[in-house]
Amino acid sequence: MIVWKILYSPYDAGALVITIIAVTWHALRGRARARR
Amino acid sequence: MSTTGRNASEFQGPLLLAARYFFGAHALISGANHYLKLLPDPMPRDPEIAARFMQVLLDTHLYDFVKVVEILTGLALLTGYVMPLALLLEMPVTVVICYLSLFIAPTPRSFYTGPREVLLNLFLLSAYWGYLRPLICQWQPPLRPLWSLWRRSPRPDALEVRQ
């Protein structure tokens, strides 16, 4: 619980969601480029 | 720009990408929330000196300026434009956040978030070291004022980093 309290904040959660979307997008775009 | 630089930006690793987007998104959310008030503000209110410091920042509107810097940094990092400049501008903000977090208003969470901000900023700046190196490679650089640049076009190799 204390670890959760230290690590969690809505700011970090929002930033993490944006990060996951952006990194996935980059990876998919890279893979599509490699196929071409 | 050198070929090495172009290749490096094309094949940047997932760790660097993640650091860039996390730091940028965090800065943008933090900056925008100051104006939109959607999330609770994590402003330190304890001890009293931290509360007084934050109050002075608010009263003088310096806090608004800091949040504008955060928004611009966030936009730069998320869109990929002028990232070295944005990271340099953000550095004083992250240093103050880290100092507040570690020495003025320490909490278990701030011991994690303060150094994290500085480390992410330094890591991202180190990824753009080639652009920063010309700023510090000469101790006493000759003047190249903006107001005299129109007389002659800069040498094409002026911005090249010496290998």
XYZ file of N, CA and C in Angstrom:
597
model
N 0.830 -1.217 0.000
C 0.000 0.000 0.000
C 0.861 1.263 0.000
N 1.911 1.231 0.835
C 2.791 2.406 0.914
C 3.532 2.598 -0.416
N 3.887 1.470 -1.045
C 4.572 1.542 -2.352
C 3.639 2.167 -3.390
N 2.376 1.766 -3.338
C 1.371 2.311 -4.256
C 1.214 3.811 -4.038
N 1.198 4.210 -2.753
C 1.032 5.644 -2.430
C 2.212 6.459 -2.942
N 3.418 5.845 -2.887
C 4.611 6.560 -3.345
C 4.613 6.668 -4.869
N 4.248 5.562 -5.523
C 4.395 5.518 -6.982
C 3.248 6.168 -7.736
N 2.033 6.110 -7.160
C 0.878 6.540 -7.948
C 0.567 8.025 -7.801
N 0.292 8.644 -8.925
C -0.344 9.964 -8.936
C -1.084 10.053 -10.260
N -2.169 10.821 -10.322
C -2.894 10.924 -11.590
C -2.027 11.500 -12.711
N -1.064 12.349 -12.341
C -0.154 12.926 -13.339
C 0.673 11.815 -13.989
N 1.247 10.947 -13.113
C 2.081 9.857 -13.625
C 1.243 8.892 -14.453
N 0.018 8.624 -14.001
C -0.845 7.679 -14.720
C -1.152 8.213 -16.117
N -1.500 9.501 -16.197
C -1.783 10.119 -17.492
C -0.571 10.090 -18.403
N 0.591 10.425 -17.814
C 1.826 10.440 -18.606
C 2.170 9.035 -19.083
N 1.921 8.045 -18.231
C 2.223 6.657 -18.596
C 1.335 6.182 -19.748
N 0.061 6.549 -19.704
C -0.864 6.161 -20.790
C -0.400 6.765 -22.114
N -0.061 8.067 -22.079
C 0.418 8.738 -23.310
C 1.710 8.082 -23.800
N 2.604 7.730 -22.851
C 3.877 7.098 -23.216
C 3.648 5.763 -23.907
N 2.765 4.944 -23.327
C 2.504 3.613 -23.908
C 1.932 3.752 -25.320
N 0.974 4.672 -25.482
C 0.378 4.882 -26.813
C 1.448 5.336 -27.810
N 2.290 6.306 -27.394
C 3.283 6.877 -28.315
C 4.350 5.853 -28.692
N 4.847 5.107 -27.712
C 5.905 4.120 -27.995
C 5.354 3.007 -28.882
N 4.104 2.585 -28.619
C 3.475 1.557 -29.463
C 3.325 2.068 -30.895
N 2.894 3.314 -31.010
C 2.723 3.916 -32.341
C 4.049 3.942 -33.092
N 5.125 4.329 -32.394
C 6.449 4.357 -33.021
C 6.858 2.957 -33.467
N 6.609 1.969 -32.604
C 7.003 0.592 -32.929
C 6.236 0.088 -34.150
N 4.921 0.361 -34.196
C 4.105 -0.097 -35.325
C 4.525 0.595 -36.617
N 4.829 1.889 -36.505
C 5.249 2.648 -37.677
C 6.592 2.128 -38.192
N 7.494 1.817 -37.263
C 8.802 1.270 -37.640
C 8.658 -0.066 -38.340
N 7.748 -0.900 -37.829
C 7.536 -2.220 -38.421
C 6.936 -2.079 -39.833
N 5.985 -1.134 -39.967
C 5.369 -0.924 -41.287
C 6.399 -0.423 -42.284
N 7.308 0.441 -41.824
C 8.360 0.956 -42.707
C 9.300 -0.156 -43.136
N 9.627 -1.016 -42.179
C 10.558 -2.105 -42.477
C 9.964 -3.055 -43.518
N 8.633 -3.235 -43.490
C 7.978 -4.137 -44.436
C 8.029 -3.592 -45.861
N 7.967 -2.214 -45.957
C 7.930 -1.614 -47.296
C 9.245 -1.701 -48.049
N 23.305 18.640 -40.613
C 23.435 17.638 -39.547
C 24.187 16.432 -40.094
N 24.941 15.794 -39.266
C 25.725 14.662 -39.743
C 24.834 13.452 -39.964
N 25.347 12.523 -40.741
C 24.590 11.306 -41.020
C 24.363 10.519 -39.743
N 25.372 10.537 -38.861
C 25.250 9.800 -37.611
C 24.051 10.315 -36.811
N 23.898 11.646 -36.773
C 22.787 12.230 -36.019
C 21.451 11.818 -36.587
N 21.345 11.791 -37.942
C 20.077 11.431 -38.553
C 19.733 9.977 -38.248
N 20.748 9.112 -38.350
C 20.498 7.708 -38.068
C 20.109 7.499 -36.618
N 20.769 8.244 -35.729
C 20.482 8.073 -34.303
C 19.039 8.441 -33.999
N 18.503 9.517 -34.652
C 17.133 9.913 -34.357
C 16.140 8.939 -34.976
N 16.549 8.304 -36.094
C 15.635 7.358 -36.730
C 15.506 6.071 -35.934
N 16.619 5.665 -35.310
C 16.623 4.374 -34.637
C 16.750 4.531 -33.128
N 16.124 5.582 -32.576
C 16.245 5.780 -31.142
C 15.544 4.644 -30.402
N 16.169 4.237 -29.327
C 15.686 3.066 -28.608
C 14.394 3.329 -27.859
N 13.725 2.262 -27.443
C 12.457 2.417 -26.734
C 12.606 3.113 -25.379
N 13.772 2.948 -24.742
C 13.978 3.590 -23.439
C 14.005 5.113 -23.595
N 14.729 5.575 -24.609
C 14.812 7.012 -24.864
C 13.444 7.567 -25.270
N 12.731 6.817 -26.106
C 11.385 7.234 -26.525
C 10.456 7.333 -25.315
N 10.507 6.308 -24.472
C 9.637 6.270 -23.298
C 9.966 7.439 -22.368
N 11.266 7.698 -22.155
C 11.676 8.807 -21.282
C 11.179 10.136 -21.849
N 11.328 10.289 -23.157
C 10.919 11.546 -23.820
C 9.414 11.765 -23.681
N 8.631 10.731 -23.982
C 7.175 10.905 -23.944
C 6.670 11.025 -22.505
N 7.282 10.259 -21.585
C 6.823 10.343 -20.192
C 7.113 11.731 -19.623
N 8.335 12.196 -19.833
C 8.714 13.509 -19.301
C 7.882 14.614 -19.949
N 7.696 14.500 -21.266
C 6.908 15.505 -21.987
C 5.454 15.506 -21.570
N 4.865 14.316 -21.480
C 3.456 14.224 -21.107
C 3.247 14.708 -19.673
N 4.186 14.341 -18.793
C 4.081 14.772 -17.393
C 4.147 16.290 -17.297
N 5.081 16.891 -18.038
C 5.215 18.352 -18.021
C 3.959 19.014 -18.577
N 3.439 18.454 -19.660
C 2.244 19.050 -20.282
C 1.027 18.937 -19.356
N 0.838 17.774 -18.751
C -0.312 17.583 -17.845
C -0.171 18.521 -16.644
N 1.050 18.560 -16.080
C 1.287 19.398 -14.902
C 1.061 20.877 -15.235
N 1.570 21.309 -16.383
C 1.413 22.717 -16.769
C -0.026 23.062 -17.093
N -0.679 22.193 -17.878
C -2.052 22.481 -18.294
C -3.018 22.432 -17.111
N -2.730 21.550 -16.149
C -3.635 21.411 -15.021
C -3.669 22.681 -14.149
N -2.595 23.449 -14.195
C -2.576 24.702 -13.430
C -3.677 25.646 -13.924
N -3.954 25.573 -15.230
C -4.988 26.454 -15.797
C -6.350 25.770 -15.873
N -6.360 24.456 -16.090
C -7.629 23.748 -16.271
C -8.226 23.254 -14.949
N -7.372 23.037 -13.937
C -7.808 22.576 -12.601
C -8.628 21.286 -12.662
N -8.135 20.303 -13.393
C -8.848 19.026 -13.486
C -8.379 18.043 -12.414
N -7.117 18.139 -12.021
C -6.536 17.201 -11.050
C -6.143 17.957 -9.783
N -6.038 17.230 -8.654
C -5.575 17.906 -7.435
C -4.144 18.412 -7.595
N -3.880 19.617 -7.087
C -2.562 20.235 -7.235
C -1.592 19.653 -6.197
N -0.457 19.094 -6.634
C 0.478 18.513 -5.661
C 1.424 19.534 -5.036
N 1.013 20.790 -4.959
C 1.850 21.855 -4.416
C 2.183 21.590 -2.938
N 3.461 21.687 -2.542
C 3.792 21.421 -1.128
C 3.257 22.516 -0.203
N 2.564 22.121 0.879
C 2.018 23.091 1.839
C 2.594 22.892 3.234
N 3.493 21.940 3.353
C 4.071 21.617 4.647
C 5.557 21.318 4.450
N 6.499 21.868 5.153
C 6.343 22.779 6.283
C 5.957 24.197 5.830
N 5.919 25.082 6.800
C 5.396 26.415 6.540
C 6.230 27.178 5.509
N 7.561 26.952 5.549
C 8.434 27.685 4.616
C 8.134 27.298 3.162
N 7.782 26.032 2.950
C 7.423 25.595 1.597
C 6.127 26.258 1.149
N 5.161 26.336 2.074
C 3.883 26.977 1.758
C 4.096 28.455 1.439
N 4.992 29.107 2.239
C 5.273 30.530 1.995
C 5.936 30.728 0.639
N 6.892 29.840 0.315
C 7.591 29.916 -0.972
C 6.589 29.798 -2.122
N 5.691 28.802 -2.022
C 4.717 28.596 -3.084
C 3.759 29.786 -3.178
N 3.409 30.354 -2.012
C 2.493 31.496 -2.006
C 3.119 32.701 -2.702
N 4.438 32.906 -2.447
C 5.136 34.019 -3.113
C 5.162 33.796 -4.626
N 5.413 32.539 -5.031
C 5.401 32.231 -6.468
C 4.037 32.545 -7.075
N 2.980 32.209 -6.333
C 1.625 32.460 -6.832
C 1.328 33.951 -6.861
N 1.690 34.650 -5.772
C 1.382 36.082 -5.685
C 2.112 36.901 -6.746
N 3.345 36.479 -7.055
C 4.116 37.230 -8.058
C 3.839 36.740 -9.480
N 2.983 35.724 -9.612
C 2.631 35.117 -10.916
C 3.816 34.411 -11.567
N 4.878 34.181 -10.796
C 6.008 33.436 -11.340
C 5.611 31.981 -11.596
N 4.681 31.493 -10.796
C 4.208 30.118 -10.953
C 3.503 29.946 -12.302
N 2.761 30.976 -12.713
C 2.107 30.921 -14.031
C 3.159 30.793 -15.132
N 4.255 31.559 -14.971
C 5.342 31.527 -15.950
C 5.980 30.134 -15.997
N 6.207 29.554 -14.805
C 6.794 28.207 -14.724
C 5.899 27.200 -15.446
N 4.589 27.351 -15.251
C 3.663 26.406 -15.878
C 3.624 26.584 -17.405
N 3.826 27.810 -17.866
C 3.908 28.032 -19.320
C 5.151 27.323 -19.875
N 6.274 27.432 -19.136
C 7.497 26.734 -19.556
C 7.240 25.234 -19.617
N 6.524 24.708 -18.611
C 6.221 23.266 -18.603
C 5.352 22.873 -19.808
N 4.359 23.695 -20.110
C 3.477 23.393 -21.251
C 4.286 23.387 -22.551
N 5.150 24.406 -22.723
C 5.954 24.484 -23.948
C 6.913 23.303 -24.047
N 7.524 22.939 -22.905
C 8.423 21.773 -22.895
C 7.658 20.509 -23.267
N 6.486 20.347 -22.673
C 5.672 19.167 -22.964
C 5.309 19.089 -24.429
N 4.875 20.199 -25.002
C 4.506 20.218 -26.424
C 5.718 19.904 -27.300
N 6.885 20.483 -26.932
C 8.101 20.249 -27.723
C 8.484 18.770 -27.696
N 8.428 18.160 -26.520
C 8.846 16.761 -26.410
C 7.840 15.819 -27.076
N 6.564 16.144 -27.001
C 5.559 15.265 -27.613
C 5.557 15.398 -29.139
N 5.841 16.606 -29.638
C 5.815 16.785 -31.089
C 7.189 16.566 -31.726
N 8.250 16.642 -30.917
C 9.593 16.417 -31.462
C 10.261 17.656 -32.012
N 9.691 18.833 -31.741
C 10.297 20.080 -32.229
C 11.148 20.729 -31.138
N 12.259 21.324 -31.526
C 13.189 22.072 -30.658
C 13.376 21.414 -29.286
N 13.597 20.123 -29.281
C 13.703 19.409 -28.009
C 14.900 19.813 -27.155
N 16.107 20.006 -27.739
C 17.227 20.401 -26.888
C 16.972 21.735 -26.171
N 16.380 22.704 -26.894
C 16.082 24.010 -26.288
C 15.055 23.861 -25.166
N 14.014 23.070 -25.425
C 12.970 22.860 -24.425
C 13.539 22.193 -23.174
N 14.418 21.215 -23.378
C 15.006 20.510 -22.231
C 15.907 21.434 -21.431
N 16.611 22.341 -22.126
C 17.454 23.312 -21.422
C 16.591 24.274 -20.601
N 15.478 24.746 -21.197
C 14.588 25.683 -20.500
C 13.952 25.026 -19.286
N 13.666 23.742 -19.388
C 12.995 23.023 -18.306
C 13.943 22.707 -17.145
N 15.239 22.692 -17.424
C 16.207 22.253 -16.407
C 16.121 23.049 -15.097
N 16.079 24.401 -15.123
C 15.956 25.128 -13.850
C 14.694 24.756 -13.077
N 13.614 24.500 -13.791
C 12.356 24.118 -13.124
C 12.526 22.779 -12.419
N 13.121 21.814 -13.104
C 13.269 20.490 -12.487
C 14.249 20.525 -11.310
N 15.278 21.372 -11.412
C 16.231 21.473 -10.301
C 15.525 22.031 -9.066
N 14.682 23.058 -9.254
C 13.953 23.637 -8.113
C 12.967 22.607 -7.537
N 12.286 21.875 -8.416
C 11.357 20.838 -7.944
C 12.110 19.800 -7.117
N 13.274 19.381 -7.611
C 14.065 18.369 -6.907
C 14.562 18.903 -5.557
N 15.014 20.144 -5.533
C 15.511 20.740 -4.278
C 14.384 20.830 -3.250
N 13.219 21.291 -3.723
C 12.054 21.353 -2.828
C 11.691 19.962 -2.314
N 11.701 18.999 -3.218
C 11.279 17.643 -2.869
C 12.225 16.982 -1.882
N 13.525 17.237 -2.035
C 14.494 16.541 -1.190
C 14.780 17.267 0.122
N 14.832 18.597 0.084
C 15.336 19.323 1.252
C 14.305 20.205 1.950
N 13.332 20.731 1.228
C 12.400 21.684 1.847
C 11.132 20.979 2.319
N 10.534 20.198 1.456
C 9.274 19.531 1.818
C 9.355 18.049 1.472
N 10.244 17.311 2.161
C 10.403 15.899 1.794
C 9.235 15.035 2.267
N 8.788 14.165 1.376
C 7.798 13.131 1.716
C 8.311 11.844 1.062
N 7.775 10.684 1.449
C 8.234 9.449 0.783
C 8.091 9.535 -0.734
N 6.986 10.121 -1.202
C 6.799 10.216 -2.656
C 7.752 11.234 -3.295
N 7.959 12.370 -2.598
C 8.803 13.399 -3.213
C 10.262 12.950 -3.320
N 10.684 12.016 -2.450
C 12.043 11.466 -2.581
C 12.190 10.704 -3.889
N 11.044 10.223 -4.401
C 11.066 9.497 -5.676
C 10.871 10.459 -6.851
N 9.919 11.391 -6.717
C 9.573 12.232 -7.874
C 10.621 13.320 -8.156
N 11.202 13.895 -7.106
C 12.168 14.985 -7.296
C 13.380 14.547 -8.107
N 14.138 13.538 -7.611
C 15.289 13.070 -8.383
C 14.891 12.507 -9.747
N 13.695 11.913 -9.836
C 13.256 11.360 -11.128
C 13.189 12.450 -12.201
N 12.654 13.618 -11.803
C 12.548 14.724 -12.765
C 13.924 15.136 -13.288
N 14.865 15.311 -12.345
C 16.208 15.755 -12.750
C 16.901 14.685 -13.589
N 16.781 13.421 -13.163
C 17.455 12.348 -13.899
C 16.902 12.207 -15.315
N 15.566 12.310 -15.451
C 14.964 12.225 -16.786
C 15.439 13.386 -17.653
N 15.439 14.594 -17.067
C 15.872 15.771 -17.820
C 17.335 15.628 -18.254
N 18.200 15.183 -17.336
C 19.616 15.019 -17.665
C 19.822 13.920 -18.707
N 19.064 12.835 -18.566
C 19.172 11.728 -19.522
C 18.795 12.206 -20.926
N 17.685 12.955 -21.008
C 17.243 13.444 -22.315
C 18.217 14.482 -22.872
N 18.749 15.346 -21.983
C 19.758 16.317 -22.449
C 20.996 15.593 -22.967
N 21.370 14.510 -22.295
C 22.562 13.763 -22.730
C 22.328 13.135 -24.102
N 21.063 12.827 -24.424
C 20.755 12.275 -25.749
C 20.934 13.336 -26.840
N 20.910 14.609 -26.447
C 21.109 15.704 -27.409
C 22.432 16.419 -27.161
N 23.375 15.698 -26.581
C 24.662 16.273 -26.193
C 25.374 16.938 -27.365
N 25.233 16.361 -28.556
C 25.908 16.916 -29.731
C 25.499 18.346 -30.025
N 24.263 18.709 -29.659
C 23.792 20.082 -29.897
C 24.261 21.031 -28.798
N 24.489 20.474 -27.604
C 24.856 21.314 -26.467
C 26.362 21.549 -26.401
N 27.094 20.611 -26.967
C 28.541 20.686 -26.864
C 29.107 21.992 -27.405
N 28.628 22.498 -28.563
C 29.170 23.777 -29.044
C 28.968 24.931 -28.061
N 27.975 24.831 -27.180
C 27.722 25.906 -26.217
C 28.821 25.997 -25.174
N 29.460 24.856 -24.892
C 30.441 24.868 -23.806
C 31.838 24.459 -24.239
N 32.016 24.191 -25.555
C 33.333 23.703 -25.969
C 34.360 24.823 -26.043
N 33.898 26.077 -26.093
C 34.849 27.185 -26.098
C 34.623 28.025 -24.840
N 35.690 28.238 -24.076
C 35.558 29.000 -22.832
C 35.320 30.481 -23.109
N 36.005 31.007 -24.120
C 35.827 32.417 -24.471
C 35.538 32.524 -25.961
N 34.313 32.181 -26.375
C 34.028 32.195 -27.810
C 33.982 33.616 -28.350
N 34.398 33.802 -29.623
C 34.307 35.136 -30.228
C 32.841 35.518 -30.418
N 32.573 36.825 -30.432
C 31.194 37.299 -30.589
C 30.660 36.943 -31.968
N 29.405 36.537 -32.016
C 28.682 36.373 -33.292
C 27.280 36.920 -33.073
N 27.155 38.248 -32.950
C 25.861 38.838 -32.556
C 24.790 38.676 -33.624
N 23.572 38.602 -33.140
C 22.405 38.462 -34.023
C 22.330 39.618 -35.009
N 22.648 40.837 -34.495
C 22.488 42.038 -35.320
C 23.549 42.177 -36.406
N 24.556 41.292 -36.421
C 25.536 41.385 -37.509
C 25.479 40.158 -38.415
N 24.590 39.231 -38.114
C 24.519 38.010 -38.919
C 23.977 38.276 -40.317
N 23.141 39.322 -40.459
C 22.535 39.605 -41.769
C 23.562 40.017 -42.797
N 24.738 40.507 -42.306
C 25.761 40.996 -43.254
C 26.357 39.839 -44.054
N 26.583 38.747 -43.396
C 27.141 37.584 -44.111
C 26.399 36.336 -43.649
N 26.184 35.433 -44.602
C 25.503 34.201 -44.239
C 26.477 33.334 -43.439
N 25.978 32.605 -42.431
C 26.881 31.790 -41.628
C 27.493 30.655 -42.447
N 28.703 30.293 -42.051
C 29.362 29.192 -42.754
C 28.508 27.931 -42.634
N 28.467 27.132 -43.703
C 27.625 25.924 -43.632
C 28.070 24.968 -42.538
N 29.365 25.016 -42.198
C 29.837 24.082 -41.166
C 29.802 24.695 -39.786
N 29.148 25.897 -39.645
C 29.188 26.608 -38.364
C 28.514 25.811 -37.260
N 27.481 25.049 -37.610
C 26.736 24.323 -36.586
C 27.194 22.873 -36.466
N 28.172 22.502 -37.280
C 28.654 21.125 -37.195
C 29.438 20.922 -35.893
N 29.188 19.837 -35.242
C 29.949 19.519 -34.034
C 31.258 18.876 -34.456
N 32.340 19.414 -33.884
C 33.644 18.847 -34.245
C 33.757 17.430 -33.683
N 34.229 16.535 -34.496
C 34.379 15.141 -34.037
C 35.692 14.997 -33.274
